[in-house]
Coordinates of C-alpha atoms and ligand atoms in Angstrom, one line a residue:
X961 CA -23.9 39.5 2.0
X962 CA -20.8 40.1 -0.7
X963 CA -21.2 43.0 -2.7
X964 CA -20.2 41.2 -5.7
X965 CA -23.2 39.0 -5.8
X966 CA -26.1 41.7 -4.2
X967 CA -24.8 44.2 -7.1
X968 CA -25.6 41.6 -9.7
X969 CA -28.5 39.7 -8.5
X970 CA -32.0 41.8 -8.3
X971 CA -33.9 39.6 -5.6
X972 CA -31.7 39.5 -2.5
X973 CA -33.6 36.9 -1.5
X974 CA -32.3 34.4 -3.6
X975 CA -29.1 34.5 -2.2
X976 CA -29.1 31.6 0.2
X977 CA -26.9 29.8 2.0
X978 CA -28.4 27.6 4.6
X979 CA -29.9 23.9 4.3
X980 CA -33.8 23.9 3.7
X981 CA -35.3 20.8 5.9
X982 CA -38.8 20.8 6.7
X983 CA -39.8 23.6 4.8
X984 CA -37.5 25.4 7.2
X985 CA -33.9 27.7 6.4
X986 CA -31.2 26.5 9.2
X987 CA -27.5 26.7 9.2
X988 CA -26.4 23.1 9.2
X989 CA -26.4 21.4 13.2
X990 CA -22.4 21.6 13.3
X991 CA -22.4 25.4 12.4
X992 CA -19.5 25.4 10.1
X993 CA -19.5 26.7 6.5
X994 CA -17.2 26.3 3.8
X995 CA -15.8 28.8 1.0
X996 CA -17.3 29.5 -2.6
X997 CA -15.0 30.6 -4.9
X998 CA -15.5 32.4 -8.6
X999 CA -13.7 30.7 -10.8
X1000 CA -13.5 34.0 -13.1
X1001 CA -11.4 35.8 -10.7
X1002 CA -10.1 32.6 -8.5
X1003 CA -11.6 34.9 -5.2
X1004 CA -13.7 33.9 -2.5
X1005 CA -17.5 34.7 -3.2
X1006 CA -19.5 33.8 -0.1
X1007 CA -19.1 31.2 2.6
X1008 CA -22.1 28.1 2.7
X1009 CA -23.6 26.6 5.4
X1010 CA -21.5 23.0 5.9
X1011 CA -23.4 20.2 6.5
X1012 CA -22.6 16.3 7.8
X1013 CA -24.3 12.7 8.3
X1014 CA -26.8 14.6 10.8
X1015 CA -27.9 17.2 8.5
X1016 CA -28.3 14.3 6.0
X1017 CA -30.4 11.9 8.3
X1018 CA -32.7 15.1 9.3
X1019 CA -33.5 15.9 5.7
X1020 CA -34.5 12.3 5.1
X1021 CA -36.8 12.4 8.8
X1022 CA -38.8 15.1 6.9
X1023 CA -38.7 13.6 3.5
X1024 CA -40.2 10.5 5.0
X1025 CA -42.3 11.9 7.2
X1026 CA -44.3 14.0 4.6
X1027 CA -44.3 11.0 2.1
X1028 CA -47.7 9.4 2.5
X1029 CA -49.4 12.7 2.2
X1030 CA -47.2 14.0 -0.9
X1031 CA -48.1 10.5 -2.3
X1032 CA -51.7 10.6 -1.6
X1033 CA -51.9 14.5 -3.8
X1034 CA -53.4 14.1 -7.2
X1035 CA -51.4 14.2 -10.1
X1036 CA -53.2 17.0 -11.2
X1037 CA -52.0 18.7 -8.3
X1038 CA -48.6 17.6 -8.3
X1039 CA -48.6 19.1 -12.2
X1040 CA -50.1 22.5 -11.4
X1041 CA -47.8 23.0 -8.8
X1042 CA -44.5 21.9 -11.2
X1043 CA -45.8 24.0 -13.7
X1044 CA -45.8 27.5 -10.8
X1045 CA -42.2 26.0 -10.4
X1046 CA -41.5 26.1 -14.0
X1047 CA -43.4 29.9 -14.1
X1048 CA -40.6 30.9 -11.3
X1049 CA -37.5 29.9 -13.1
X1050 CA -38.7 31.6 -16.2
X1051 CA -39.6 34.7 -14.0
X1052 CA -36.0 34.3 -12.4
X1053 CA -34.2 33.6 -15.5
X1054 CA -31.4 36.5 -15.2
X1055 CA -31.1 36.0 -11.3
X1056 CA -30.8 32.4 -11.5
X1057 CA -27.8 33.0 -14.4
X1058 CA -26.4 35.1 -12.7
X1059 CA -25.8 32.2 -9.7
X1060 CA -24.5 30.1 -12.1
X1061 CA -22.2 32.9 -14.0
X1062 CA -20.6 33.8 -10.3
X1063 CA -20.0 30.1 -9.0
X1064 CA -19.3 27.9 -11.5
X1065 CA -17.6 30.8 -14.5
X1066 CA -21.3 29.4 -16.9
X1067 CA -21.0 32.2 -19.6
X1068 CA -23.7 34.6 -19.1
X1069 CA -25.3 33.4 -22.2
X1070 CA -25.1 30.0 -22.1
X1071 CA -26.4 30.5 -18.1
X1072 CA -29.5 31.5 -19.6
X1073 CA -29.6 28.7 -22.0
X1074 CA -29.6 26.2 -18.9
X1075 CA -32.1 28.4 -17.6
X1076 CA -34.7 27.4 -20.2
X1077 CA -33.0 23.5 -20.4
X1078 CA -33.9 23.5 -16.7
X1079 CA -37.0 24.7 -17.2
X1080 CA -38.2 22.8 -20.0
X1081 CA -37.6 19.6 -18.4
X1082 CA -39.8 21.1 -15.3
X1083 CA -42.7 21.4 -17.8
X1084 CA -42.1 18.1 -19.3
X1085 CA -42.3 16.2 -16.0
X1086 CA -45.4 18.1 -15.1
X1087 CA -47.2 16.9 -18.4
X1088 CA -46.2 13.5 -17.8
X1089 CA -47.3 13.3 -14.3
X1090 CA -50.8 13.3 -15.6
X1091 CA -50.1 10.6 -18.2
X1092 CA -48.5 7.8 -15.6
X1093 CA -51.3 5.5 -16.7
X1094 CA -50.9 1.9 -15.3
X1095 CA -52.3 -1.1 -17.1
X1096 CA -55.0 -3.3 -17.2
X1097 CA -55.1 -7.2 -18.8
X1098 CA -57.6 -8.5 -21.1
X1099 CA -59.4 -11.1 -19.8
X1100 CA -57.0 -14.2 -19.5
X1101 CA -58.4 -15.6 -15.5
X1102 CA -62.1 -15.9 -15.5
X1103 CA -63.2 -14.1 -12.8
X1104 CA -59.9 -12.1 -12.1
X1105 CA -59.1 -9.0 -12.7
X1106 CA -55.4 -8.2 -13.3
X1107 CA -53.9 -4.9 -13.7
X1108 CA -50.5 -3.1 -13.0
X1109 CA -50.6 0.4 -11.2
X1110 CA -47.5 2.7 -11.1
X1111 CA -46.6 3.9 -7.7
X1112 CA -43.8 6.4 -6.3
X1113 CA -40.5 4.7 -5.2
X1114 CA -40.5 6.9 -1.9
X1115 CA -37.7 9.0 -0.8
X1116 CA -35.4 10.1 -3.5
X1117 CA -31.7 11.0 -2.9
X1118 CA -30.7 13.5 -5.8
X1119 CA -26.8 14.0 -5.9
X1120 CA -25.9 16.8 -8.9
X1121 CA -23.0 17.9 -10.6
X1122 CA -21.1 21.6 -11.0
X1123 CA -21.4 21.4 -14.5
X1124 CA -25.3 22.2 -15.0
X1125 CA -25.4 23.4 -11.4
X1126 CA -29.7 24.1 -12.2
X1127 CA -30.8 21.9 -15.0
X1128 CA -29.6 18.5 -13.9
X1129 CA -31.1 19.1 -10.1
X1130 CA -34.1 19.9 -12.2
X1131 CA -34.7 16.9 -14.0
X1132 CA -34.1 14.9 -11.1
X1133 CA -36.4 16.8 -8.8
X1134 CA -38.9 17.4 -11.1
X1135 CA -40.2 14.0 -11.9
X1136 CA -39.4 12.7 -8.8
X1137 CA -42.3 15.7 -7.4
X1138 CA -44.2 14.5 -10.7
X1139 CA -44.6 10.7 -9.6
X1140 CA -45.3 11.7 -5.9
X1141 CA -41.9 10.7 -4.8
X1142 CA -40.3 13.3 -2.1
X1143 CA -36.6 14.1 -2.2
X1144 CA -32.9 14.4 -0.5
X1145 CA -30.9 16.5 -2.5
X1146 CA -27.4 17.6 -2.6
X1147 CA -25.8 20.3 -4.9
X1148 CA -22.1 19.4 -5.8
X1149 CA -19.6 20.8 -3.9
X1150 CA -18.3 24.2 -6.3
X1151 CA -21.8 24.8 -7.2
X1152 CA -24.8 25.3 -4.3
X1153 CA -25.9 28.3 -4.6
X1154 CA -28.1 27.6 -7.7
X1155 CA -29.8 24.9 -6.5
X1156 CA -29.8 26.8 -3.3
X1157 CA -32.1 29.1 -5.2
X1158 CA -33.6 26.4 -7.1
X1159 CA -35.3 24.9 -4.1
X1160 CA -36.2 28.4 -2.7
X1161 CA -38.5 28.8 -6.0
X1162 CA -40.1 25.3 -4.9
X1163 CA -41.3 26.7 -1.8
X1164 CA -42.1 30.1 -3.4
X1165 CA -44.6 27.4 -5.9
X1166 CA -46.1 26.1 -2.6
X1167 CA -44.6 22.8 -2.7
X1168 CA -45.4 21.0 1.2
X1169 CA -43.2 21.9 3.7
X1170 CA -40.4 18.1 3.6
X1171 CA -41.0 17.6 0.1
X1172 CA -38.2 18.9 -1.4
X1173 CA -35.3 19.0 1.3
X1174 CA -31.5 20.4 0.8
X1175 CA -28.2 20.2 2.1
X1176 CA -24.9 21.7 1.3
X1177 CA -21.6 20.2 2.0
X1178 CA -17.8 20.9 1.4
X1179 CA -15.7 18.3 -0.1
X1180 CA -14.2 17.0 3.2
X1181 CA -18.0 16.4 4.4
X1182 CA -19.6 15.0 1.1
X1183 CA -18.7 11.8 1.7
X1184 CA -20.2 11.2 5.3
X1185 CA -23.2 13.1 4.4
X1186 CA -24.0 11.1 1.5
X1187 CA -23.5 7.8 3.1
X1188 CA -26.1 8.1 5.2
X1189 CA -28.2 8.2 2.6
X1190 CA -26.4 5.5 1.4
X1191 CA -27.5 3.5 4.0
X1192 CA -30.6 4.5 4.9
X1193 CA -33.7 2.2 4.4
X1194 CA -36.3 4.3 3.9
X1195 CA -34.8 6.0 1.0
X1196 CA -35.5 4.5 -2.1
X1197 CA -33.6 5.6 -4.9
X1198 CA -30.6 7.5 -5.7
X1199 CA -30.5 9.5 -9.0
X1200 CA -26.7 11.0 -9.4
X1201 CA -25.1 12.7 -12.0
X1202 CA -21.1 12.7 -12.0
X1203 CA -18.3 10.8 -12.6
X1204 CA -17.9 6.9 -13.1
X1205 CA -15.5 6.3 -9.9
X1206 CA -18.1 8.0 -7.5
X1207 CA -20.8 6.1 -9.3
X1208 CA -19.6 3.1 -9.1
X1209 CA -19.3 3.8 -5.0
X1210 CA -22.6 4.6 -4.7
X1211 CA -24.1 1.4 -6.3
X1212 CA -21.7 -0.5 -4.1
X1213 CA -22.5 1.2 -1.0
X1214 CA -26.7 1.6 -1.4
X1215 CA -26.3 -2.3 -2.5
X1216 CA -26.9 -3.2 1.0
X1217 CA -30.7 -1.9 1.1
X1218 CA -31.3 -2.8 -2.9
X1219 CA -32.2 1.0 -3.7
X1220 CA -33.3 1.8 -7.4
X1221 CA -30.5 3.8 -9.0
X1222 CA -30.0 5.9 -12.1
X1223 CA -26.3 7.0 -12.6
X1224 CA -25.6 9.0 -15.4
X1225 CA -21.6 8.9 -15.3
X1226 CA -18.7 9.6 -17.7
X1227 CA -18.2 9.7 -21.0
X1228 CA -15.6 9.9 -23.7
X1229 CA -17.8 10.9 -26.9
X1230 CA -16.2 10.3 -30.4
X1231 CA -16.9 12.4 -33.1
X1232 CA -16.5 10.6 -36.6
X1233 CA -16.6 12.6 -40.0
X1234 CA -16.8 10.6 -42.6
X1235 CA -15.3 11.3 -46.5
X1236 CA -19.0 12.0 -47.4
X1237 CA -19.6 14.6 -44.8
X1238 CA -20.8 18.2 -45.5
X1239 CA -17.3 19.1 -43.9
X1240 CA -19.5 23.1 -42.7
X1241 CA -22.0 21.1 -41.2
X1242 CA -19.8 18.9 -39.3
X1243 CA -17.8 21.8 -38.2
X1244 CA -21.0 23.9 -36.9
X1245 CA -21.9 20.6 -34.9
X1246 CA -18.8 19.7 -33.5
X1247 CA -18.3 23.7 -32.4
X1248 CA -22.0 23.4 -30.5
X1249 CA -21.2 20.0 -29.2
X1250 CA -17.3 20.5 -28.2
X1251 CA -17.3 24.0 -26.6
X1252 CA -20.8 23.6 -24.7
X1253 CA -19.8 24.8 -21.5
X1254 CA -16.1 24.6 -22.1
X1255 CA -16.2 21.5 -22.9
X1256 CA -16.8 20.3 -19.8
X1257 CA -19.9 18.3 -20.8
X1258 CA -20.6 14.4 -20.0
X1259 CA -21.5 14.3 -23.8
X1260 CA -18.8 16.4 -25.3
X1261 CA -16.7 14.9 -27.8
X1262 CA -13.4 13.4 -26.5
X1263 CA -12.4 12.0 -29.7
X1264 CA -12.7 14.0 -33.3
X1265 CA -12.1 10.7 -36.2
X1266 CA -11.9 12.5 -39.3
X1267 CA -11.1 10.6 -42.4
X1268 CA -7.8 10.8 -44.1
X1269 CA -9.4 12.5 -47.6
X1270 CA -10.9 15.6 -45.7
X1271 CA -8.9 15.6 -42.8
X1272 CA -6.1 19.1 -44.3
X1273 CA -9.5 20.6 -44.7
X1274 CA -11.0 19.7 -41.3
X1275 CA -8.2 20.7 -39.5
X1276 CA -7.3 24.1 -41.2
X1277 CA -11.5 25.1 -40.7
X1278 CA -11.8 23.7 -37.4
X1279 CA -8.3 24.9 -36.2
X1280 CA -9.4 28.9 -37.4
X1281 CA -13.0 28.4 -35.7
X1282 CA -11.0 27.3 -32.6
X1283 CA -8.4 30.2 -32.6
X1284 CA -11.1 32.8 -33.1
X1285 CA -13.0 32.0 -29.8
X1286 CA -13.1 34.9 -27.2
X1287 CA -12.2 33.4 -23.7
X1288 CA -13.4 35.4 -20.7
X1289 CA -15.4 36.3 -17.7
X1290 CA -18.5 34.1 -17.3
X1291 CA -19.8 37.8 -17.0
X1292 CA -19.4 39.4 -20.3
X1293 CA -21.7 38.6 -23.1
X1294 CA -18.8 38.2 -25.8
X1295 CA -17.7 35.4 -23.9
X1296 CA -17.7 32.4 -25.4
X1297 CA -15.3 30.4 -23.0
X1298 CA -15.3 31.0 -19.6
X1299 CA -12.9 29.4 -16.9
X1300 CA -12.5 26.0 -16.1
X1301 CA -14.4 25.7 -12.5
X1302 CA -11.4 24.8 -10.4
X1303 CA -7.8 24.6 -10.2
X1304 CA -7.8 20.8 -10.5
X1305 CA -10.0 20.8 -13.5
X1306 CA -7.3 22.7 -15.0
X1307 CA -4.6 21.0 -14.2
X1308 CA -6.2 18.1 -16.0
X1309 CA -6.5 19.9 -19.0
X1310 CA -2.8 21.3 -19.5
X1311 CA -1.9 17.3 -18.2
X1312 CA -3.4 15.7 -21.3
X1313 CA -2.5 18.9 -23.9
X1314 CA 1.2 18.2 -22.3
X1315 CA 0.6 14.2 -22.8
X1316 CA -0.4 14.4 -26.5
X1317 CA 2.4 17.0 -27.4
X1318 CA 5.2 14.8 -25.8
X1319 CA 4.0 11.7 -27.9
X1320 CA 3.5 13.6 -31.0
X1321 CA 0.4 15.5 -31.4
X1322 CA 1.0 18.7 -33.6
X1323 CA -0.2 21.2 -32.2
X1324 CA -2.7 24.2 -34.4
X1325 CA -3.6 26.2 -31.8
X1326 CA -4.0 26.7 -27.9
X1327 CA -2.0 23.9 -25.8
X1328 CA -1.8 25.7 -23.0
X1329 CA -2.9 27.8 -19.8
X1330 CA -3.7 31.6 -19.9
X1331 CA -3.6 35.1 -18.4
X1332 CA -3.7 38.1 -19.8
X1333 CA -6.1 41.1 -19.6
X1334 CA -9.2 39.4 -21.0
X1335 CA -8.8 36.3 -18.7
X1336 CA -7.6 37.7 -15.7
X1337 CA -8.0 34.7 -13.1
X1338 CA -6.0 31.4 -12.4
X1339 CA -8.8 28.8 -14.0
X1340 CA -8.3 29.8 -17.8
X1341 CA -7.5 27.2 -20.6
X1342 CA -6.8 28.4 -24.5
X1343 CA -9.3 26.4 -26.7
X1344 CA -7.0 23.8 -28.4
X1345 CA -7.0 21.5 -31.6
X1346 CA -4.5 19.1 -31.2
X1347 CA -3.6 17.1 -34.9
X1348 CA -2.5 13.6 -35.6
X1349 CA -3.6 12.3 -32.2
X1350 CA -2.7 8.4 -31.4
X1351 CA -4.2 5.8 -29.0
X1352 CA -1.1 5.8 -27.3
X1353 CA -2.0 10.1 -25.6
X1354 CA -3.8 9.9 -22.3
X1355 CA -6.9 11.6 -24.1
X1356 CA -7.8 8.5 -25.7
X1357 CA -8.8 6.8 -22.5
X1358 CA -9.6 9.7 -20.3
X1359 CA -12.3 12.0 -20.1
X1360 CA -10.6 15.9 -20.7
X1361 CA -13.6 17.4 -19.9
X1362 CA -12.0 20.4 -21.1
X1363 CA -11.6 22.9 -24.4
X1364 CA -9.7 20.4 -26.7
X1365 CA -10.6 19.1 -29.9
X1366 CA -8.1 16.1 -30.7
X1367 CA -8.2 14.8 -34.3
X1368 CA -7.5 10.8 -35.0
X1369 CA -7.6 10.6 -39.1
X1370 CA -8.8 7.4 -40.3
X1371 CA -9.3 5.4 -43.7
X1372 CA -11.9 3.0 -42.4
X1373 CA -15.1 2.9 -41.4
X1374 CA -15.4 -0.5 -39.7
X1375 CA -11.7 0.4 -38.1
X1376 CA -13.0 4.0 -36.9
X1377 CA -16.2 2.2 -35.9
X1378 CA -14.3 -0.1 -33.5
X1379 CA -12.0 2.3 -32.2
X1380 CA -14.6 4.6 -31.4
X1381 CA -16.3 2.0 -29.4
X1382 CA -13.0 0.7 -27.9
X1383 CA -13.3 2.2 -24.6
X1384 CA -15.4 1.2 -21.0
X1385 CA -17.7 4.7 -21.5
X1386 CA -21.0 4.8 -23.5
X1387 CA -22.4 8.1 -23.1
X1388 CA -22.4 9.7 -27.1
X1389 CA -21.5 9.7 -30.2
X1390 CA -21.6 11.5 -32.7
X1391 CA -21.0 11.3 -36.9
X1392 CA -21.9 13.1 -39.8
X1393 CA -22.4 11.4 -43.1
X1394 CA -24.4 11.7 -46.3
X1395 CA -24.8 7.8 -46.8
X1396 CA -28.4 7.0 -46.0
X1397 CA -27.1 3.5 -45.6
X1398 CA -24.0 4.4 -43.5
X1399 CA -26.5 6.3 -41.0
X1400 CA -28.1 2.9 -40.6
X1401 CA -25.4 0.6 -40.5
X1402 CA -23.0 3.0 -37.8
X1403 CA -26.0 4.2 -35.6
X1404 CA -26.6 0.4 -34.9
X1405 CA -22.7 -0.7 -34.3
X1406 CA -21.9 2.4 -32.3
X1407 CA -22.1 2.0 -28.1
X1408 CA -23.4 4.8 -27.2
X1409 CA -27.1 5.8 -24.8
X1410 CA -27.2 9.1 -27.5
X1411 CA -26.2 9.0 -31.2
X1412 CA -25.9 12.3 -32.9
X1413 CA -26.5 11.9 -36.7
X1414 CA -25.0 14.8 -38.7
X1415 CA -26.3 16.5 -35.5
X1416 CA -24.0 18.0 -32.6
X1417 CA -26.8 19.7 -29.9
X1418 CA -28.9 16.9 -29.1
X1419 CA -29.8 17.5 -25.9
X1420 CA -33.8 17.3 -25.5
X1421 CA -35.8 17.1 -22.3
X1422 CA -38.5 14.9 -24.7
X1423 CA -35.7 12.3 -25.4
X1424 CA -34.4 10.0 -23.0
X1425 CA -30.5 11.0 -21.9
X1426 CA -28.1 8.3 -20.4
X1427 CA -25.7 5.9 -21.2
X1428 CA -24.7 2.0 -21.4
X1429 CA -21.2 0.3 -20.4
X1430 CA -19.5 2.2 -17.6
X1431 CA -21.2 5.4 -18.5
X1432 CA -23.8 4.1 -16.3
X1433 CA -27.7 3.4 -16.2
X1434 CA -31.9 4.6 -16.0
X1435 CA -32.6 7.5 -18.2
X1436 CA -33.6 11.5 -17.3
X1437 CA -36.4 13.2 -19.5
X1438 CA -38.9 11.9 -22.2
X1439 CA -41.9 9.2 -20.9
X1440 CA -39.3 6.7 -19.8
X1441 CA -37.5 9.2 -17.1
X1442 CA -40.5 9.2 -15.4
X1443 CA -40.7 5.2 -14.8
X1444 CA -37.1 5.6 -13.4
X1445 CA -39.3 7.3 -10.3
X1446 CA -42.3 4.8 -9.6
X1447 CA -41.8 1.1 -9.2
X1448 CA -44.8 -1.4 -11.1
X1449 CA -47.4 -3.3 -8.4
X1450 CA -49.3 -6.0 -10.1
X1451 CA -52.7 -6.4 -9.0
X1452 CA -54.8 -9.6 -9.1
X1453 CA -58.5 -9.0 -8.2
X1454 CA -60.5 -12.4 -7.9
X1455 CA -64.2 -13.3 -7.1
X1456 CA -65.4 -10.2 -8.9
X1457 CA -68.5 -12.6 -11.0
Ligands
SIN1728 C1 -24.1 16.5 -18.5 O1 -23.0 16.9 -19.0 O2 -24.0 15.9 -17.4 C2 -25.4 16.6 -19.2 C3 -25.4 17.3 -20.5 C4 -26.8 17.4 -21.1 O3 -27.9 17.4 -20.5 O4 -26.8 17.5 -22.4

């Protein structure tokens, strides 16, 4: 095992980087492994079992094979054993950040932010599993008795991102455990070895051996491993977290066996301050809600609208927030921007920086790529605030997913209104006003799953998160996230006078 991670990691153990099927730790059936990389230092971390469509079909054998006992459990049970999961990631809080530091360049203390996200959403599910009450009719059939009952879809498929590499395989797997649902999952591609982990701690909780299966795969494999889940009957849903092209594929290709789906896909957030804005408090919220992880958040704003009378005071106090920012290693606790994760996501970044300066953007700080002695690795962006931005710059349209703040000014609310909402993506907005009747009125007209009012961090596991138009569909967290994981069966008892 590499030095770099055993130095920095206290339980060994927790280092994994084989498949876990049927409760069992086994390099995948081809034998290959593919290369992790930190994206602090751009150097190889630690090779990861590679898996393909056989791997894939044995995790679903043991997800469906231990299904009709995992179902049969009582909630109760299902909770108590959630909540020794939940217990575990708090005990593992540091080790776990660490995973997530090394692989995916998470600054150390935002790693153990997720932590806690993670974990909070692991609590919440095992609350709610107790509370999956069905429903029973008043009398409406003389001598019937009707009533709905909630019931677990089956065999989950849980597909997550690099960019929460724990939390969002945590409220996938949690409430899929919570309504007696077994799972399939796969950890994205730049980004295993926390879930890795993740799943370890399930077994540690004493989850049954098949209820909670994993598989690692490299980019060249991902596709064939995840079609087979695809097309596989017996499972029953696919929860995925990622971008709107591979969504899209998915629904297409499970549409063949009608599988229940929750996609929670891109964004391209505006941000709108309004002439009546507390200009600090707009400021603090766009810092949280922009530089969250770099930026490279599905709910980060894309867009910054601010309004042409505050927009010279805006920009200067925004623009020297932005310049003071300390970008390096995930590692260091001054960090407050780490790298990007990959080369590619990079290169996307300087593309639409590039794009905006060449049709006119001014440009008040950043713009470009970085290494010095702070930042000493191939993946690092300066955080940017680009000015006078037009619909005409790539970043308009396209998720940047990146460290930029670009700012539209505006003189309208009904135009800023539509031009927010003039795009396929639906994920969140955000605006900051003190018009009580403004709230009203551009909460309702905005197209959005999550609406931030004078509010940036809105993330919540008690809330439901997701989005509408191409962002995608089904919620994770709050009551509802837990409906996304049982299907309704209507029950009509007669001849009971
Ligand atoms: C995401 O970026 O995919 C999720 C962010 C969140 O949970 O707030």
């Amino acid at each position: 095992m590499p030095n770099e991670i055993l130095n920095r990691i206290h339980r060994a153990d927790l280092v994994l980087t084989n498949n876990f099927i049927a409760g069992e730790w086994k390099p995948s059936l081809s034998g290959n492994s593919f290369d992790i990389v930190n994206p602090s230092t751009g150097h190889h971390l630690i090779e990861v079992t590679d898996s393909n469509a056989d791997d894939a079909r044995a995790a679903v054998d043991a997800a469906s094979a231990v299904f009709p006992a995992w179902r049969a459990t009582s909630a109760r049970a299902r909770a108590q054993l959630l909540k020794k999961w939940r217990s575990l990631l708090e005990a593992n809080q540091e080790d776990l950040a660490m995973l997530m530091v090394l692989e995916m360049g998470k600054p150390i203390v935002e790693a153990r932010g997720e932590v806690a996200y993670g974990a909070s959403y692991v609590e919440w599910f095992a609350e709610e599993a107790v509370r999956a009450a069905g429903d029973i009719a008043p009398l409406i059939m003389p001598g019937n008795k009707q009533m709905v009952v909630k019931e677990p879809v089956g065999v989950v498929a849980a597909i997550s991102p690099w960019n929460f590499p724990l939390a969002m395989i945590a409220r996938k797997i949690a409430p899929a455990l919570a309504a007696g649902c077994t799972v399939v999952a796969k950890p994205a591609e730049d980004t295993p070895l926390t879930a890795l982990a993740l799943v370890k701690l399930i077994e540690e909780a004493g989850f049954p051996p098949g209820v909670v299966n994993i598989v690692s795969t490299s980019r060249d494999n991902v596709a064939d491993t995840v079609d087979v889940w695809l097309q596989d009957p017996r499972v029953r849903k696919i929860t995925f977290t990622g971008s709107t092209v591979v969504g899209k594929h998915l629904a297409r290709e499970s549409s063949a066996t009608l599988k229940k789906l929750t996609m929670e896909l891109g964004g391209n957030a505006p941000f709108i301050v309004f002439e009546d804005a507390d200009i600090d408090a707009a400021i603090e919220g766009l810092m949280k809600a922009k530089f969250r992880n770099g930026g490279q958040t599905c709910v980060s704003p894309n867009r910054v609208y601010v309004h042409v009378d505050v927009y010279d005071e805006f920009a200067s106090k925004i623009t020297a927030r932005v310049a003071a920012m300390r970008v390096g290693p995930a590692i260091e606790e001054a960090t407050n921007i780490g790298p990007m994760v990959n080369e590619r996501a990079v290169e996307k970044i300087h593309r639409h920086a590039k794009d905006a300066l060449k049709n006119g953007a001014t440009l008040l700080t950043g713009g470009d790529r970085i290494r010095n002695e702070l930042a000493d690795g191939p993946n690092y962006f300066q955080p940017t605030v680009l000015g006078n931005m037009t619909t005409s710059m790539a970043i308009c349209c396209e998720e940047t997913f990146g460290p930029i703040v670009p700012l539209f000014p505006f003189d309208d609310e009904e135009q800023v209104v539509a031009a927010a909402n003039d795009t396929p993506f639906g994920l969140a907005s955000y605006f900051y006003t003190s018009n009580a009747k403004r709230i009203w009125r551009v909460s309702s007209a905005l197209e959005s799953g999550v609406v931030g009012i004078n509010q940036g961090a809105v993330a919540s596991e008690v809330m439901p998160f997701g989005g509408i138009k191409e962002s995608g569909y089904g919620r994770e967290g709050s009551r509802f996230g837990l409906d996304e994981y049982m299907h309704l069966k209507y029950l009509c008892h007669g001849e009971i006078d």
